[in-house]
């Protein structure tokens, strides 16, 4: 009974995302048999897994579909670009001398108050709070990128 | 007598703790200023806080630093109270 309810959930989730897709008939044909195949498989133990499989099958096929209520995924490259962009906007940093390995205090001549401001700017940019104890250890852009990648589970 | 390996510019424990406290106050102030609704006010307050902290950056007298920390805390509490009133 529960399995049938879950199948209906998968089907109802699959249908709106297919409608929003660019309407490629091959896409629809590929997704529909995928859902149909999973129907006989879903019993109590497997139901949750096939629901996940059904959703992931649809999302892989419909890459052009919109992502609901979530930001685009972070990669190390995008994190690095955003960090460097924020640093270049900071008025006390000379953009030509800035590299990922430049130490704030030793290479760029900033002091601890400036470092606090930089970390606050990073918090604003990425939307999550960095606690004091960990913030004072971040002294180069490379370390900041590593820390954000750790916190946001970005691997490569 | 063993030669001390601590570099001469290192801070004592009390100075180190005080430094951490000052940085913590600066951080809390910036976070509170972030909540101010008006953009121009926010910039003015942030610049004021920055100037105040930088002006007293080189103070070495422990008591003077302690007084300044108390003053900063008072300012911070005032700001937080005003924000709470403005929001209600």
Short mmCIF file of N, CA and C in Angstrom, two decimals, chain A residues 2 21 26 37-38 42 47 60 70 72 74 79-80 84 87 96 99 103-104 107 124 137:
data_model
loop_
_atom_site.label_atom_id
_atom_site.label_comp_id
_atom_site.label_asym_id
_atom_site.label_seq_id
_atom_site.Cartn_x
_atom_site.Cartn_y
_atom_site.Cartn_z
N UNK A 2 1.82 1.21 0.91
CA UNK A 2 2.74 2.36 0.97
C UNK A 2 3.54 2.45 -0.31
N UNK A 21 10.28 20.78 -19.00
CA UNK A 21 11.46 20.56 -19.83
C UNK A 21 11.22 21.09 -21.23
N UNK A 26 12.07 12.66 -26.94
CA UNK A 26 12.99 11.59 -26.53
C UNK A 26 13.17 11.61 -25.02
N UNK A 37 9.60 0.88 -15.30
CA UNK A 37 10.41 -0.28 -14.92
C UNK A 37 10.43 -0.43 -13.40
N UNK A 38 10.50 0.72 -12.71
CA UNK A 38 10.64 0.64 -11.27
C UNK A 38 9.37 0.22 -10.56
N UNK A 42 9.23 -1.87 -6.63
CA UNK A 42 9.10 -1.15 -5.36
C UNK A 42 8.24 -1.91 -4.37
N UNK A 47 11.34 0.64 -1.57
CA UNK A 47 10.50 1.76 -2.03
C UNK A 47 11.24 3.08 -1.93
N UNK A 60 18.58 13.62 -14.00
CA UNK A 60 19.71 13.47 -14.91
C UNK A 60 19.23 13.70 -16.34
N UNK A 70 16.73 26.29 -4.70
CA UNK A 70 18.09 26.02 -4.26
C UNK A 70 19.06 26.79 -5.14
N UNK A 72 22.60 27.46 -7.30
CA UNK A 72 23.39 26.58 -8.16
C UNK A 72 24.53 25.95 -7.36
N UNK A 74 27.96 24.69 -5.80
CA UNK A 74 29.27 25.34 -5.70
C UNK A 74 30.35 24.41 -6.22
N UNK A 79 33.97 29.07 -6.12
CA UNK A 79 34.28 29.61 -4.79
C UNK A 79 35.50 30.51 -4.88
N UNK A 80 36.53 30.02 -5.58
CA UNK A 80 37.76 30.81 -5.70
C UNK A 80 37.48 32.12 -6.40
N UNK A 84 38.05 35.81 -4.68
CA UNK A 84 38.98 36.80 -5.25
C UNK A 84 38.24 38.07 -5.64
N UNK A 87 37.64 40.10 -2.57
CA UNK A 87 38.88 40.70 -2.10
C UNK A 87 39.31 41.86 -2.97
N UNK A 96 46.49 44.22 -8.00
CA UNK A 96 47.56 43.59 -8.79
C UNK A 96 48.39 42.66 -7.95
N UNK A 99 47.10 37.45 -4.87
CA UNK A 99 47.08 36.09 -5.43
C UNK A 99 46.45 35.18 -4.40
N UNK A 103 49.46 36.20 1.82
CA UNK A 103 49.10 36.27 3.23
C UNK A 103 48.58 37.68 3.52
N UNK A 104 47.48 37.79 4.27
CA UNK A 104 46.90 39.11 4.49
C UNK A 104 47.84 40.02 5.26
N UNK A 107 52.00 39.59 3.37
CA UNK A 107 52.21 40.08 2.00
C UNK A 107 51.43 41.34 1.70
N UNK A 124 29.03 37.46 4.28
CA UNK A 124 27.95 38.08 3.52
C UNK A 124 27.82 37.45 2.16
N UNK A 137 41.93 32.13 12.01
CA UNK A 137 43.02 31.34 11.45
C UNK A 137 43.15 31.50 9.95
#
